[in-house]
Amino acid sequence: MQHAPQVLYSSRDPPLEIRNVANLKRSDDVGYVTFVLFPQHFANPDRMQSTISHIQLFRDYLHYHIKCCKAYMHSRMRARVAEFLKILNRAKMENKEVERKTVTGRTLVQR
């Protein structure tokens, strides 16, 4: 963990480096991820390549985990709905058609 770049997340407010850029959205549904790189991350070509590669893959990594969380939430919601439907189906009253007869034994027919 000592060699990893620092990662900062800020919601709504853009980082200082891009705060003056025109047409930036400033709303509650916008967030910014900032990587703080130090000279040690560029000490030799292999480390520099590794650092750049990890930062480029971060977006895919983040999207993958967001999709997995969404799929998990949906599967849990489907399971809960199935359980609630079982409970509702058990609570339904069955309409049993009972044959109604008169005192003399004749069957009543509904019209």
Short mmCIF file of C-alpha atoms in Angstrom, two decimals:
data_model
loop_
_atom_site.label_atom_id
_atom_site.label_comp_id
_atom_site.label_asym_id
_atom_site.label_seq_id
_atom_site.Cartn_x
_atom_site.Cartn_y
_atom_site.Cartn_z
CA MET A 1 0.00 0.00 0.00
CA GLN A 2 2.97 2.34 0.42
CA HIS A 3 3.62 2.38 -3.31
CA ALA A 4 0.03 2.97 -4.44
CA PRO A 5 -0.96 6.46 -5.56
CA GLN A 6 -3.29 8.41 -3.36
CA VAL A 7 -6.90 8.35 -4.60
CA LEU A 8 -9.29 11.17 -3.74
CA TYR A 9 -13.03 11.26 -4.40
CA SER A 10 -15.07 14.43 -4.33
CA SER A 11 -18.73 14.67 -5.09
CA ARG A 12 -20.16 17.75 -6.78
CA ASP A 13 -17.08 20.02 -6.43
CA PRO A 14 -14.41 19.51 -9.12
CA PRO A 15 -10.74 19.27 -8.15
CA LEU A 16 -8.67 22.46 -8.11
CA GLU A 17 -6.84 21.51 -11.30
CA ILE A 18 -9.99 21.63 -13.44
CA ARG A 19 -12.18 23.98 -11.44
CA ASN A 20 -11.78 26.79 -14.01
CA VAL A 21 -12.65 24.63 -17.05
CA ALA A 22 -15.79 25.80 -18.82
CA ASN A 23 -19.00 23.74 -18.95
CA LEU A 24 -18.33 21.57 -15.89
CA LYS A 25 -21.44 20.02 -14.40
CA ARG A 26 -21.96 20.88 -10.76
CA SER A 27 -24.77 18.71 -9.48
CA ASP A 28 -25.32 16.02 -6.88
CA ASP A 29 -25.02 13.19 -9.42
CA VAL A 30 -21.46 14.11 -10.52
CA GLY A 31 -18.35 12.86 -8.76
CA TYR A 32 -14.63 13.21 -9.42
CA VAL A 33 -11.83 10.71 -8.79
CA THR A 34 -8.32 12.15 -8.53
CA PHE A 35 -5.08 10.17 -8.52
CA VAL A 36 -2.13 11.84 -6.81
CA LEU A 37 1.10 10.65 -8.43
CA PHE A 38 4.56 11.20 -6.95
CA PRO A 39 8.02 10.98 -8.55
CA GLN A 40 8.41 7.46 -7.17
CA HIS A 41 5.63 6.34 -9.55
CA PHE A 42 7.84 7.38 -12.48
CA ALA A 43 11.20 6.23 -11.04
CA ASN A 44 11.90 3.74 -13.82
CA PRO A 45 10.15 2.85 -17.11
CA ASP A 46 8.65 -0.38 -15.74
CA ARG A 47 7.09 1.31 -12.73
CA MET A 48 5.84 4.17 -14.91
CA GLN A 49 4.25 1.70 -17.35
CA SER A 50 2.65 -0.21 -14.48
CA THR A 51 1.25 2.96 -12.88
CA ILE A 52 -0.20 4.25 -16.14
CA SER A 53 -1.66 0.84 -16.96
CA HIS A 54 -3.41 0.57 -13.58
CA ILE A 55 -4.88 4.05 -13.87
CA GLN A 56 -6.18 3.32 -17.36
CA LEU A 57 -7.80 0.10 -16.14
CA PHE A 58 -9.44 1.81 -13.16
CA ARG A 59 -12.49 2.92 -15.17
CA ASP A 60 -13.20 -0.63 -16.39
CA TYR A 61 -12.60 -1.99 -12.89
CA LEU A 62 -15.04 0.52 -11.41
CA HIS A 63 -17.72 -0.13 -14.06
CA TYR A 64 -17.38 -3.89 -13.55
CA HIS A 65 -17.98 -3.58 -9.81
CA ILE A 66 -20.90 -1.19 -10.28
CA LYS A 67 -22.55 -3.69 -12.65
CA CYS A 68 -21.90 -6.56 -10.24
CA CYS A 69 -23.46 -4.61 -7.37
CA LYS A 70 -26.45 -3.75 -9.53
CA ALA A 71 -26.90 -7.39 -10.57
CA TYR A 72 -26.64 -8.53 -6.95
CA MET A 73 -29.22 -5.96 -5.83
CA HIS A 74 -31.59 -7.03 -8.61
CA SER A 75 -31.25 -10.71 -7.72
CA ARG A 76 -31.96 -9.93 -4.05
CA MET A 77 -34.99 -7.83 -5.02
CA ARG A 78 -36.30 -10.65 -7.24
CA ALA A 79 -35.88 -13.10 -4.36
CA ARG A 80 -37.75 -10.77 -1.99
CA VAL A 81 -40.58 -10.30 -4.49
CA ALA A 82 -40.84 -14.09 -4.90
CA GLU A 83 -41.09 -14.49 -1.12
CA PHE A 84 -43.74 -11.77 -0.86
CA LEU A 85 -45.73 -13.40 -3.67
CA LYS A 86 -45.65 -16.72 -1.80
CA ILE A 87 -47.01 -15.01 1.30
CA LEU A 88 -49.74 -13.26 -0.71
CA ASN A 89 -50.73 -16.48 -2.46
CA ARG A 90 -51.04 -18.27 0.89
CA ALA A 91 -53.29 -15.47 2.16
CA LYS A 92 -55.76 -15.73 -0.74
CA MET A 93 -59.14 -17.10 0.18
CA GLU A 94 -60.40 -19.86 -2.02
CA ASN A 95 -63.93 -19.57 -3.33
CA LYS A 96 -65.31 -23.04 -2.96
CA GLU A 97 -68.42 -23.66 -5.02
CA VAL A 98 -70.73 -25.34 -2.56
CA GLU A 99 -73.76 -27.05 -3.97
CA ARG A 100 -76.78 -25.35 -2.45
CA LYS A 101 -79.87 -27.43 -1.88
CA THR A 102 -83.34 -26.67 -0.76
CA VAL A 103 -85.12 -28.34 2.12
CA THR A 104 -86.72 -30.81 -0.25
CA GLY A 105 -83.31 -31.77 -1.70
CA ARG A 106 -83.47 -29.94 -5.00
CA THR A 107 -80.25 -28.30 -6.22
CA LEU A 108 -80.26 -24.53 -6.70
CA VAL A 109 -78.86 -23.36 -10.01
CA GLN A 110 -77.58 -19.80 -10.43
CA ARG A 111 -78.66 -17.98 -13.55
#
